[in-house]
XYZ file of C-alpha atoms in Angstrom:
434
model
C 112.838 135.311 95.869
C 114.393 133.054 93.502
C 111.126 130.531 94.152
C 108.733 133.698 92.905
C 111.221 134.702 90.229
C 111.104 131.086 88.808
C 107.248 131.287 88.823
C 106.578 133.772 86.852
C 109.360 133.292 83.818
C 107.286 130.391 83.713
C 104.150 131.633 83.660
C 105.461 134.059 80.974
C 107.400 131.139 79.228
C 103.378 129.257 79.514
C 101.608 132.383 78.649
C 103.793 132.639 75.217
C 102.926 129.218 73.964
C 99.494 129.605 74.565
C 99.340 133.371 72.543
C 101.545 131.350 69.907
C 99.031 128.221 70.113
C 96.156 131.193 69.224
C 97.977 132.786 66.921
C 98.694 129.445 64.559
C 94.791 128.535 65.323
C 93.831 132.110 64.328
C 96.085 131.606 60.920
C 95.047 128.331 60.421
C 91.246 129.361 59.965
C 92.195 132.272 58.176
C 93.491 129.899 55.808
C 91.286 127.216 55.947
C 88.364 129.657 55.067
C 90.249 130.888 52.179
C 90.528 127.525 50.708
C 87.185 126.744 51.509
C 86.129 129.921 49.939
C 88.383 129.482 46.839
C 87.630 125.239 46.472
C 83.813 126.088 46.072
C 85.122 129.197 43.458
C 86.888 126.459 41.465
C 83.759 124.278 41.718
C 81.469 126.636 40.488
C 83.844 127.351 37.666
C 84.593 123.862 36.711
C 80.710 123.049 36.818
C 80.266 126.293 34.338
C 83.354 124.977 32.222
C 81.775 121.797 32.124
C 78.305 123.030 31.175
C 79.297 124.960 28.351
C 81.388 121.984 27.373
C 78.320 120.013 26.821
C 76.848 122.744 25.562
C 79.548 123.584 22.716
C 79.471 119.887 21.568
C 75.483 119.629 21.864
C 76.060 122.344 19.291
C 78.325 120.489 17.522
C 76.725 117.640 17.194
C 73.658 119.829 15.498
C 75.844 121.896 13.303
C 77.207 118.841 12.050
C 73.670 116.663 11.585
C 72.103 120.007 10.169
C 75.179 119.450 7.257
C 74.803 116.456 6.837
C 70.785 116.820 6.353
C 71.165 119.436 4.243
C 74.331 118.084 1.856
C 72.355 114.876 1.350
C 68.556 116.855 0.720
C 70.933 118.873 -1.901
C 72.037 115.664 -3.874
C 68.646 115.321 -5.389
C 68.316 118.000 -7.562
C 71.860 118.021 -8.229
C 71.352 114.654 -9.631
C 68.378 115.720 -11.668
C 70.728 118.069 -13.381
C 73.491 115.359 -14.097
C 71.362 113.035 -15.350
C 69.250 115.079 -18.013
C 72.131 117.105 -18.935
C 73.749 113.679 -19.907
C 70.632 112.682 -21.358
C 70.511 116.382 -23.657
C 74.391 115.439 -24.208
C 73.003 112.704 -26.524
C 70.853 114.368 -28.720
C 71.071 116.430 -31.651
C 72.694 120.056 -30.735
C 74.195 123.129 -31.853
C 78.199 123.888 -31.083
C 76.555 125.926 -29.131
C 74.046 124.391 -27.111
C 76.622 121.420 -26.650
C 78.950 123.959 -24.888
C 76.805 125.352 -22.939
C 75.260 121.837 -21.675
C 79.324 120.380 -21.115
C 79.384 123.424 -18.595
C 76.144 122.643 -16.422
C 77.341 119.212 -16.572
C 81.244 120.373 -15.282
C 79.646 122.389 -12.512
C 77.013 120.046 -11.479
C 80.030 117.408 -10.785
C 82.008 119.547 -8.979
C 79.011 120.822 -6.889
C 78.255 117.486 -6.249
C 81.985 116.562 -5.416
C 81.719 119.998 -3.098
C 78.890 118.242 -1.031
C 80.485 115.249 -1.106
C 83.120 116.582 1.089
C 81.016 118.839 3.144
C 78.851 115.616 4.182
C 81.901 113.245 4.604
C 84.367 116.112 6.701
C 80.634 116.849 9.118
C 80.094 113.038 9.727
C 83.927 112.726 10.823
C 83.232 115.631 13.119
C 79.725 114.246 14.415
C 81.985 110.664 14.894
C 79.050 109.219 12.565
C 81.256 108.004 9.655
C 81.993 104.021 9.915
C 84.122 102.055 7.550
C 82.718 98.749 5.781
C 84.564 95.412 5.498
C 83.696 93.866 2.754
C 85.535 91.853 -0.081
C 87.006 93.379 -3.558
C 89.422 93.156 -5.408
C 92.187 95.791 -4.824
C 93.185 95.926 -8.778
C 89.430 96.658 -9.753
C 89.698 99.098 -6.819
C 92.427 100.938 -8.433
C 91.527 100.640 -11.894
C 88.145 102.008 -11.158
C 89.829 104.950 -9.564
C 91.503 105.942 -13.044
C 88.556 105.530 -14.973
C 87.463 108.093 -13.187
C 90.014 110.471 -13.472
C 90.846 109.409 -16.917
C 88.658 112.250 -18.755
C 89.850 114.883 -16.633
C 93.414 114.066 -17.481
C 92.404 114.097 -20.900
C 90.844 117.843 -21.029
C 94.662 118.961 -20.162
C 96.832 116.716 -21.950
C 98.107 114.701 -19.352
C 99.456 111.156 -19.127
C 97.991 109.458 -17.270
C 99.842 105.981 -16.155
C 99.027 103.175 -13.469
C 101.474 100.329 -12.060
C 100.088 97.778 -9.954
C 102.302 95.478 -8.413
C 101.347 91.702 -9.942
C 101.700 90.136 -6.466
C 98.570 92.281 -5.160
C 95.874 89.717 -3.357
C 92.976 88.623 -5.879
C 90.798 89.413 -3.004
C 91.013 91.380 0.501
C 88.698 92.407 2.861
C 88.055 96.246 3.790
C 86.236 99.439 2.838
C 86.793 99.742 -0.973
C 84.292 103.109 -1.196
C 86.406 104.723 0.910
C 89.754 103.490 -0.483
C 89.082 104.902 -3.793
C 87.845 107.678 -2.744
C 90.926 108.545 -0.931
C 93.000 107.621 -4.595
C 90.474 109.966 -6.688
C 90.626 112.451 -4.300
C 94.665 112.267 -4.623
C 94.165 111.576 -8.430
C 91.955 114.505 -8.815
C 94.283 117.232 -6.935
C 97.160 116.020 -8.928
C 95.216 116.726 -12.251
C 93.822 120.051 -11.095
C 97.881 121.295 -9.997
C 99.492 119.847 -13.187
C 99.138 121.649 -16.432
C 101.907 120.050 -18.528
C 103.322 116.245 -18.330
C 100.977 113.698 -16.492
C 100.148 111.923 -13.150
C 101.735 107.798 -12.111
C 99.484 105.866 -10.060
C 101.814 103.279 -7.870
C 100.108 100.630 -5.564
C 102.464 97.380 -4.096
C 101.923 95.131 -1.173
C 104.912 96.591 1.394
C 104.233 93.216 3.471
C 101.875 90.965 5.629
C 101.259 91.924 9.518
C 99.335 88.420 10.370
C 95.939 88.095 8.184
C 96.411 91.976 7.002
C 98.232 93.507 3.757
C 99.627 96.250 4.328
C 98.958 98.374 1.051
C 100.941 101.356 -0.576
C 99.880 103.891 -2.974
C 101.947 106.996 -4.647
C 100.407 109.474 -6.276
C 102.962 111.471 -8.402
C 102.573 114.521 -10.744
C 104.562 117.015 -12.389
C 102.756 119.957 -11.128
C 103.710 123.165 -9.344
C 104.767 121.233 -6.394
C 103.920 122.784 -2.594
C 106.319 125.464 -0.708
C 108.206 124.051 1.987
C 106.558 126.244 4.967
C 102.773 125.570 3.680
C 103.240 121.346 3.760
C 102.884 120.932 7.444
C 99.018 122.611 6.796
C 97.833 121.433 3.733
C 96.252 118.179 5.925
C 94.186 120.716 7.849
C 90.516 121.560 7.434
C 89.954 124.322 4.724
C 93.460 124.776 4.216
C 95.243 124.586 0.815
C 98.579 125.403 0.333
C 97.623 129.117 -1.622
C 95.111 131.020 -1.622
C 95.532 131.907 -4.939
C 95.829 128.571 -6.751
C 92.978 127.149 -4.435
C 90.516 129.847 -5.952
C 91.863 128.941 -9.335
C 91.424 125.171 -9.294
C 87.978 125.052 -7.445
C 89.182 123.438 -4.370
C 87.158 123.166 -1.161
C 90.156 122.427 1.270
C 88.477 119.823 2.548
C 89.909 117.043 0.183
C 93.539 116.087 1.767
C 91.969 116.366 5.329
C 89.157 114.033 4.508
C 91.819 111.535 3.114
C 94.319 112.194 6.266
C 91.162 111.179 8.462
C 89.838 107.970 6.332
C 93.669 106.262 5.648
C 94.190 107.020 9.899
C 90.778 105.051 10.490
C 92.007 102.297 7.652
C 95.522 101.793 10.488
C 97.513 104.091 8.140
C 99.321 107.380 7.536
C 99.567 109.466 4.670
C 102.698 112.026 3.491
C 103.548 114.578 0.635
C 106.703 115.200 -0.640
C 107.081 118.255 -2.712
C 109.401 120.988 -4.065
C 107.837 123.776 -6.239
C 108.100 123.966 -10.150
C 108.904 119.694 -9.911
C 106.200 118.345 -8.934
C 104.209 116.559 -5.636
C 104.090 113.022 -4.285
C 101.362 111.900 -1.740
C 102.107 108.341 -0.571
C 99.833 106.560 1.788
C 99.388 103.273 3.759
C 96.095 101.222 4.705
C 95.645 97.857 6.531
C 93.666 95.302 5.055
C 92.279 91.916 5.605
C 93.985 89.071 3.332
C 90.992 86.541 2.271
C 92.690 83.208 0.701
C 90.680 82.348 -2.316
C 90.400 83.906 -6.060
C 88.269 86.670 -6.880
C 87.002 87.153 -10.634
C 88.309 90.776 -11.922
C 85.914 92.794 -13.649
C 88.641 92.879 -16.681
C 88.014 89.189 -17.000
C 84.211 89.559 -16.560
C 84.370 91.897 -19.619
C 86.124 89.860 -21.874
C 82.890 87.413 -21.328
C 80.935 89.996 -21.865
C 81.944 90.582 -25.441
C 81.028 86.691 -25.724
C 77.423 87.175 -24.997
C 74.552 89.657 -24.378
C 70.993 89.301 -23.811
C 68.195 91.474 -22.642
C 67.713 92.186 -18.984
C 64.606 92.233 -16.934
C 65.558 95.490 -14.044
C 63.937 96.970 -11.755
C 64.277 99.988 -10.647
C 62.714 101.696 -6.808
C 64.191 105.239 -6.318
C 62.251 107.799 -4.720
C 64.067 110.124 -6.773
C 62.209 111.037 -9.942
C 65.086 112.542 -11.585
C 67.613 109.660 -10.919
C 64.880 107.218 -11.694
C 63.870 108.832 -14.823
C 67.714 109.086 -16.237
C 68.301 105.389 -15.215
C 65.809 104.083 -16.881
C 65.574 105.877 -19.964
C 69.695 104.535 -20.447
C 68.649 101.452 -19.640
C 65.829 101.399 -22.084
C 67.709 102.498 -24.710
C 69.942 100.214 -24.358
C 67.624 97.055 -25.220
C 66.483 96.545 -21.647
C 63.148 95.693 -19.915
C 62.550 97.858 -16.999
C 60.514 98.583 -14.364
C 60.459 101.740 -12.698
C 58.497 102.451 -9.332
C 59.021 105.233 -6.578
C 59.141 103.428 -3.551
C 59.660 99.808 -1.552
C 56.122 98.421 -0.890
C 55.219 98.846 -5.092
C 58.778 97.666 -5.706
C 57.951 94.379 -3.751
C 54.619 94.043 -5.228
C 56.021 93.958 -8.683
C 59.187 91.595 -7.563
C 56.573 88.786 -6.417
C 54.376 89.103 -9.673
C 57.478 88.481 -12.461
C 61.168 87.445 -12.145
C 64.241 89.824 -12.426
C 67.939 89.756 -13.761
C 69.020 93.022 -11.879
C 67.484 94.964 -8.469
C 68.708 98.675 -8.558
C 67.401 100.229 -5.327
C 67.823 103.490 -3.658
C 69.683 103.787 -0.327
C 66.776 106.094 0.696
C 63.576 104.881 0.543
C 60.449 106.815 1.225
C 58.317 104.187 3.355
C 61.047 101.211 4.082
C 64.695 101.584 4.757
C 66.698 99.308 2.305
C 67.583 96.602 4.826
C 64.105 95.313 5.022
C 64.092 95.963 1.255
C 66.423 93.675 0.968
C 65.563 91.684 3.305
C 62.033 91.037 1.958
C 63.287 90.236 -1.569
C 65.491 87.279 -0.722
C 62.598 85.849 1.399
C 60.218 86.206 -1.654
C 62.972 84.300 -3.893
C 62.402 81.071 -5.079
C 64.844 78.416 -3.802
C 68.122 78.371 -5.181
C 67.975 81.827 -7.166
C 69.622 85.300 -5.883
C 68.979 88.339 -8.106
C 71.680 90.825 -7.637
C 70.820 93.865 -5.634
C 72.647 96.811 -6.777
C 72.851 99.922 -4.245
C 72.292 103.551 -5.621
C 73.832 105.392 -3.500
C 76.574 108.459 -2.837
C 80.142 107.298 -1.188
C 78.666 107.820 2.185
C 75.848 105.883 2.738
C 75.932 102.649 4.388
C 74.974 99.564 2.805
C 72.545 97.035 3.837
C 73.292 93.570 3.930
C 72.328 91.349 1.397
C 73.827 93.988 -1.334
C 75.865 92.710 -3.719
C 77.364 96.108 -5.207
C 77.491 99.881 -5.354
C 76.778 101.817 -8.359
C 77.449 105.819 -7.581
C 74.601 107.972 -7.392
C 73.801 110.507 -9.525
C 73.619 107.087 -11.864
C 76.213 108.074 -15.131
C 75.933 105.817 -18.293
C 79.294 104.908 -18.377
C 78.345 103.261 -14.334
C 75.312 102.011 -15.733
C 77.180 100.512 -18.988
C 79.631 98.466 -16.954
C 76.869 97.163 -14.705
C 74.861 95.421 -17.041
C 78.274 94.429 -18.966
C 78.709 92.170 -15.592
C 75.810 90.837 -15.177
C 75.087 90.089 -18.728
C 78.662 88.644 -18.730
C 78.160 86.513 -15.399
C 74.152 85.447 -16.416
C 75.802 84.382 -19.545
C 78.516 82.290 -17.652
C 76.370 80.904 -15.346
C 73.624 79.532 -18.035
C 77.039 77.955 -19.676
C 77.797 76.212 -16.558
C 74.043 74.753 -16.240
């Protein structure tokens, strides 16, 4: 009795584990299946997610090169516009006519400057923008900067003061376009904020890290200044720090973020300090390579220049008739021989048959890009002799190699003036040498 009794709690006891073996099993697929079920759900939304990532920055990528096309196809008539309203500028006018000419001129500069940013912000988007290293002198860098911003300081009254600290390297290595055209920007924004008292300009060496110089700039006014709460955005994309003032002055809110993004590619950082009614500093630093060896200032070429001047032979290949037209009617008139042709292959052709002081040259050419320009020219050049190549060009093209300088297009007289005051100025020293 006990024997049977024994049996069968066992076979109960057996009977259990087996229903909970089936029951775990049953669970266990129920489960697994789910998984299953909800692994290939995630899969097929990851592969969407995915998809439309590509998708969104194939889109991108288009919005971005469709700006950039369409800043750069505006630049040409824009520069048409600057450069015969310059040209009108000079001739005989009524009060009237003058004023009305000064304002096409005002808004043809700041349309340009509009474009400017639009094509420069949509490359830095796109990843397209690259920074140059070549060698300049940070003082002309800086100098140049306040040239620039001089007459606008003037409309309104402002001082306007640099200080450059003496112990600044003759000569470093780096991406001088884009270095002043972080200061102007700067420059600019302080002038358009500031309607009484004036703007200081402050660049020093903070110190050497290994073959670099480490290089500060301040930029200070005595403007409105910036409310606390609206600093923290004025770095962002189409963001200025009100809405009000930013229809007032003009501004694209493009400006600061464009600088943010070019001194962080140059191994730097930029900040504002501000307190409204007294004013706004933006201070900024940028690495750049130290090159041991003198570098002639432009300030010292232009003290030769006053020494001696003779007539240039120039030529000219723009496929820009506008540009082309302006350029060379300045340079005419001011005693020059010039040649003026539309595009590379004529350019060339005319190089080989006669011999030229100065090479002005388009960075877009219609039937040769300007690196074979260039490259062409120096191979047609008799031993021993370089004619300077001078690139006409906005801030954001690249340069070809081979190119000794940029001169900003649209082409302005006062551009054009300095130009042939250095080459006059260094053909003069060089002759003196011989």
């Amino acid at each position: 009795m006990q024997l049977g009794t024994s049996i069968s709690v066992n076979g109960l006891s057996l009977l259990a584990a087996f229903l909970g073996v089936g029951i775990a099993l049953f669970w266990f697929t129920v489960i697994h299946r789910r998984l299953l079920r909800e692994t290939r759900t995630l899969r097929a939304k990851m592969s969407t997610v995915e998809t439309q990532t590509i998708h969104a920055e194939r889109a991108n990528v288009t919005k971005s090169d469709f700006l950039a096309r369409i800043s750069h196809e505006m630049r040409t008539p824009v520069n048409g516009i600057l450069g015969f309203a310059e040209m009108a500028l000079k001739t005989n006018l009524t009060p009237v006519q003058r004023e009305y000419l000064d304002r096409v001129l005002t808004s043809a500069e700041w349309l340009v400057h509009v474009l400017s940013d639009v094509l420069d912000f949509s490359r830095m988007e796109s990843s397209s923008l690259e920074l140059e290293r070549r060698e300049f002198s940070p003082v002309d860098c800086l100098l140049s900067a306040i040239k620039l911003i001089e007459p606008l300081a003037s409309r309104k009254s402002l001082d306007l003061a640099c200080r450059i600290d003496p112990d600044l390297p003759d000569v470093v290595s780096g991406d001088a376009v884009r270095l002043r055209q972080i200061i102007v920007n700067l420059l600019d924004n302080a002038v358009r904020f500031t309607t009484s008292g004036g703007i200081v300009l402050n660049a020093s060496a903070i110190g050497p890290v290994g073959d670099h110089l480490i290089l500060g700039v301040k930029v200070a006014d005595t403007g409105i200044g910036i409310p606390y709460d609206q600093q923290a955005v004025i770095f962002e994309p189409f963001r200025d720090s009100t809405t009000t003032v930013s229809e007032r002055t003009g501004s694209t809110g493009l400006g600061l973020s464009i600088c943010k993004r070019l001194v962080e590619m140059m191994g730097g950082k930029i900040e504002v300090q501000s307190h409204v009614g007294a004013g706004t500093t933006f201070q900024f630093t940028v690495k750049l390579e130290t090159i041991a060896r003198h570098y002639p200032r432009v300030a010292d070429v232009e003290v030769l220049s006053k020494l001696s001047f003779r007539r240039l032979s120039i030529l000219v290949v723009d496929e820009d008739g506008a540009n082309r037209s302006s350029a060379t009617r300045f340079l005419e008139s001011a005693g020059h021989h010039v040649s003026s042709l539309s595009n590379a292959a004529a350019g060339l052709e005319v190089f080989c048959a006669d011999i030229f002081d100065l090479i002005l040259v388009s960075a877009q050419l219609p039937d040769m890009d300007t690196g074979t320009f260039v490259r062409n020219v120096r191979e047609f050049e008799c031993e021993g002799m370089r004619t300077p190549i001078y690139l006409m060009t906005s801030s954001s093209d690249s340069a070809a190699a081979g190119i000794e300088r940029r001169i900003a297009k649209p082409v302005r007289a006062e551009e054009l003036a300095k130009m042939l005051s250095q080459i006059s100025a260094t053909t003069a020293a060089l002759a003196t040498a011989n």
